[in-house]
Short mmCIF file of C-alpha atoms in Angstrom, two decimals:
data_model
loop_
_atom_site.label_atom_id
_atom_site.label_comp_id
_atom_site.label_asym_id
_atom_site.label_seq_id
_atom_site.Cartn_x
_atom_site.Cartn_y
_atom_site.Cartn_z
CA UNK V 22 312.37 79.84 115.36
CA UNK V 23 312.19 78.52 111.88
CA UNK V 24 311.84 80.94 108.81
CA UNK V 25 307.97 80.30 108.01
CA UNK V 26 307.48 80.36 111.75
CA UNK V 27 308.94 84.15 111.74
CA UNK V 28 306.51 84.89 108.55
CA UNK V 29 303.74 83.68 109.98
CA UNK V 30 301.94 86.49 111.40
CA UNK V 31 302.62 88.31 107.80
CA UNK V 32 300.92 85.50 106.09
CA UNK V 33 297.84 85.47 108.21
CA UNK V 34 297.44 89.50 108.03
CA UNK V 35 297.67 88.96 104.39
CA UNK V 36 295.44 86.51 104.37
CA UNK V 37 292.93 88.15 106.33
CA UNK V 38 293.01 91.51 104.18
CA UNK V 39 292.60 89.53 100.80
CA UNK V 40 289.82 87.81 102.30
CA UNK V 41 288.33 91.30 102.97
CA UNK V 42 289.07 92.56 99.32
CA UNK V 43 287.26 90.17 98.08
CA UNK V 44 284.14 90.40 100.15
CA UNK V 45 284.34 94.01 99.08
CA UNK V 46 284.46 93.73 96.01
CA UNK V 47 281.63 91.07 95.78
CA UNK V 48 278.97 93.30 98.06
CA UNK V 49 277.14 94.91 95.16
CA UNK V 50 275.29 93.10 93.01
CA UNK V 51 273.96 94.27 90.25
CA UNK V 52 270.37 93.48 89.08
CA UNK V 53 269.39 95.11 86.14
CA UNK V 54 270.87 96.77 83.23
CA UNK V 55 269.76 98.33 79.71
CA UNK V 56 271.89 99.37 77.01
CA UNK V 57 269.23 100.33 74.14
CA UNK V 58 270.76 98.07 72.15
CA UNK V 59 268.02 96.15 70.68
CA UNK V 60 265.93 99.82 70.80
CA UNK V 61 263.29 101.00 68.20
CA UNK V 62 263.25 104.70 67.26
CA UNK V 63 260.72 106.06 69.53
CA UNK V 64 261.96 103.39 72.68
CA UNK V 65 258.60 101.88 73.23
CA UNK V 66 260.48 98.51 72.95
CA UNK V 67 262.55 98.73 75.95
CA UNK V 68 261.47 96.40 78.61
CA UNK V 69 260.66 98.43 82.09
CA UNK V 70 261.17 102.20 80.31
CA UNK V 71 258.83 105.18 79.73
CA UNK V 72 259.67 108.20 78.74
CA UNK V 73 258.75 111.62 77.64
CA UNK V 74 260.51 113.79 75.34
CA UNK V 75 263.40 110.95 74.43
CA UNK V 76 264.08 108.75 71.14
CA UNK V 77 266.54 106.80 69.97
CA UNK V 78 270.50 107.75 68.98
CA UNK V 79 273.74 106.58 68.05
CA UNK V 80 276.79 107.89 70.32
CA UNK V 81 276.28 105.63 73.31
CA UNK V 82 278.66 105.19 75.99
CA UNK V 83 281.36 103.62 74.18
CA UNK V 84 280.89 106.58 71.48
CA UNK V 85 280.31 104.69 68.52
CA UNK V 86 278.08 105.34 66.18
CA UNK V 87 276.63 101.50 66.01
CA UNK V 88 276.32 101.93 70.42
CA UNK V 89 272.65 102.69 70.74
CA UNK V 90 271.52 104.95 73.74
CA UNK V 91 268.72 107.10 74.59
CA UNK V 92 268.75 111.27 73.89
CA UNK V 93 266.30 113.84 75.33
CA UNK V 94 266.25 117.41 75.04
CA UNK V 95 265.37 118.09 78.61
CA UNK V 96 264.41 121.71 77.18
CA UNK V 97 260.92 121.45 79.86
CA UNK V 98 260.27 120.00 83.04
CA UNK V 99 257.83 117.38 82.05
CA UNK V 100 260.81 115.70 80.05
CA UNK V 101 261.77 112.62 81.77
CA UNK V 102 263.25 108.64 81.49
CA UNK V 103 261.81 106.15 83.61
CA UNK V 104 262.55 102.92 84.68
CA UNK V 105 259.90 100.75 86.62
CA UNK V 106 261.73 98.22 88.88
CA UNK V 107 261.10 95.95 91.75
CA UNK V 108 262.88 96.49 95.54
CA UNK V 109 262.88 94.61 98.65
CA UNK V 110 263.25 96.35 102.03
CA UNK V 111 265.80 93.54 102.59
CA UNK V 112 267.80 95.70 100.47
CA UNK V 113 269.96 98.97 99.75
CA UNK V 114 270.53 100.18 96.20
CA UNK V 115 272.47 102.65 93.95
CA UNK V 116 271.52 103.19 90.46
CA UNK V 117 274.65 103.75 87.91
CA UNK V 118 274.34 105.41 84.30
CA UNK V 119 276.76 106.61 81.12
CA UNK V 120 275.86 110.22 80.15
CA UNK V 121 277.02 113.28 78.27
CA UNK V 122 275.76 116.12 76.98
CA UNK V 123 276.49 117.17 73.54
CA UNK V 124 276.45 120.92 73.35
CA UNK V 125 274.53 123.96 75.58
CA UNK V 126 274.63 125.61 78.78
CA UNK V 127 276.23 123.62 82.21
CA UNK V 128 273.22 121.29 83.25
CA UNK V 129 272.03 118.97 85.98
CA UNK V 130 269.84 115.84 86.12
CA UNK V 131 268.12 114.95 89.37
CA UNK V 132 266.94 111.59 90.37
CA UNK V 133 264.09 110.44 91.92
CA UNK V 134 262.31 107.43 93.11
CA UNK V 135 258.33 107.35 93.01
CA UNK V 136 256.06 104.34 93.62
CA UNK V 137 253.63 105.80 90.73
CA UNK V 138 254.32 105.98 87.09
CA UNK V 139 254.72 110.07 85.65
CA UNK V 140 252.31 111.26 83.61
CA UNK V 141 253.12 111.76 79.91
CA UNK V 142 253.69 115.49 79.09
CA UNK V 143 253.69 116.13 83.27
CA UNK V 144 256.30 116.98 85.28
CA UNK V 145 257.53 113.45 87.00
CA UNK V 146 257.22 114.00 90.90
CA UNK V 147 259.25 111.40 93.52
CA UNK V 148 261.46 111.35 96.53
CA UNK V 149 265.05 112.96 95.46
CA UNK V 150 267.80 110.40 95.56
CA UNK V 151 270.37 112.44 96.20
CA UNK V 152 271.69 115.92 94.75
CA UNK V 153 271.36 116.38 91.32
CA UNK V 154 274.68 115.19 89.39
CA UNK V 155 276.09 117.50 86.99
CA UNK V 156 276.46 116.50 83.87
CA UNK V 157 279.55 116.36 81.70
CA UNK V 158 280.15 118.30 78.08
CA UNK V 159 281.46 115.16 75.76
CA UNK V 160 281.24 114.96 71.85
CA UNK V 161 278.58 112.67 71.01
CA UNK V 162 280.79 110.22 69.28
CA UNK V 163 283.12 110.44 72.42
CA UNK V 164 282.94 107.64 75.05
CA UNK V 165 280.47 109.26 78.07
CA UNK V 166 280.91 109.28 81.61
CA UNK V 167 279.76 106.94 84.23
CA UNK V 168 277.64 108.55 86.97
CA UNK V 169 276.07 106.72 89.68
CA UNK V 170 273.34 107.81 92.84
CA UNK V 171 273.60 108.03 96.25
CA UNK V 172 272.79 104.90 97.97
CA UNK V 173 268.79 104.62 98.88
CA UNK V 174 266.38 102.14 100.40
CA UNK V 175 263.15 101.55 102.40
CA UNK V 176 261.49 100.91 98.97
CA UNK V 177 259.13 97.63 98.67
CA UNK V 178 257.49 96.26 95.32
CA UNK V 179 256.80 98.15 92.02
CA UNK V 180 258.58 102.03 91.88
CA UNK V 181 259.72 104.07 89.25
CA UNK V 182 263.33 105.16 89.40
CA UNK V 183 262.82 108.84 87.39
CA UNK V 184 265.66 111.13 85.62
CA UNK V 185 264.26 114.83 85.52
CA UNK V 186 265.62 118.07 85.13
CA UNK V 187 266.13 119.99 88.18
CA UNK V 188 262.75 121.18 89.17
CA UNK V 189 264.52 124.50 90.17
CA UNK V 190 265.03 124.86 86.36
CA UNK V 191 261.40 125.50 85.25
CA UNK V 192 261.48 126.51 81.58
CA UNK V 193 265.22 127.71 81.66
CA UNK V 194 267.59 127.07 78.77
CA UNK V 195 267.62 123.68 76.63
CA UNK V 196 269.71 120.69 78.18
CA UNK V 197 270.37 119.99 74.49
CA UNK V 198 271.03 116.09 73.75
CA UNK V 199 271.94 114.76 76.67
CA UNK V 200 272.85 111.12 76.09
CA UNK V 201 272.08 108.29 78.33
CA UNK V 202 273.04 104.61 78.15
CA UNK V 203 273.97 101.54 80.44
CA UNK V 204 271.58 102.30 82.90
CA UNK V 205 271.91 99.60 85.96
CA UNK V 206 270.60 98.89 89.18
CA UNK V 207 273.00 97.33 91.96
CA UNK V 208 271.93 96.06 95.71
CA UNK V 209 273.33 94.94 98.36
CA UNK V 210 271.80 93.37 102.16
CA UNK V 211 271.57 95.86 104.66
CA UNK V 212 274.42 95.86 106.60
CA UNK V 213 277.26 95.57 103.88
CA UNK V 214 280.07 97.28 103.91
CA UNK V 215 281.18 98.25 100.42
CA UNK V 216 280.64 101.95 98.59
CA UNK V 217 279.99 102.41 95.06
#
């Protein structure tokens, strides 16, 4: 038995398990992202976005005060960020975001998915994705934190992925500032086999 003949087997298992890696790692795909960068100061130039209750601020996810983002008070429950996107049945899909909140009590922002666009000055209604994600204290000139959904699907054409407070809260205290930037949308074909 020659040396490489011995090492063989190794060499194929490793083989096998890099080829694996890298299907894992190439699954997701992502498919949309915003940053705010090019934003105005109410956000009515941001392709795909409504909103109610946000406007423009420095303090993004990298912290810095030339990093654009988007801040909302979510101090009511018709305060909201929306994003209208397209989906495919073919498909499964996570949505991943950079948030902080500046000051305040401990808060929580839900997620939902809704195939009609929330009313302005409403509260947004939709299908939860998820439980709602609690939401990290960070200065606002501190990087933020990335947060992403559960994975969802069953959704076909036009729907509006929606960022609400809890509608548990009602009217309770302010979620003052909370920060949100590098919002993206990743999908994979049903049937892969990678988390997020």
């Amino acid at each position: 038995m020659t040396v490489f003949s011995r090492w063989l087997p190794l060499v194929a298992l490793l083989t096998i398990a890099c080829c694996n890696l890298e299907v894992y790692a190439q699954d997701w795909e992502e498919v949309y992202f915003e940053d705010f960068t090019n934003s105005n100061s109410n956000l009515t130039n941001v392709p795909n976005f409504t909103h109610s209750g946000a406007a423009w601020s420095p303090g993004g996810a990298s912290g810095l005060h030339s990093d654009r983002c988007a801040r909302i008070v979510m101090n009511h429950p018709a305060h909201y960020l929306a994003f209208e996107l397209n989906f495919s049945t073919d498909y499964e899909y996570y949505v991943s975001f950079n948030g902080k909140k500046t000051h305040g009590f401990a808060k929580q922002v839900e997620i939902v998915h809704s195939s009609t666009p929330p009313v302005f000055n409403q509260p947004p209604t939709g299908m939860l994705i998820g439980s709602a994600i609690d939401i990290t204290q960070t200065g606002q000139f501190l990087p933020g934190q990335v947060y992403d959904s559960e994975v969802f699907s069953g959704l076909s054409g036009s729907h509006y992925i929606i960022f609400r407070k809890p509608a548990s809260a009602g009217n309770g205290p302010p979620f003052n500032k909370f920060l949100f930037d590098d919002f993206k949308l990743y999908r994979r074909s049903i049937g892969g086999t990678s988390n997020p």
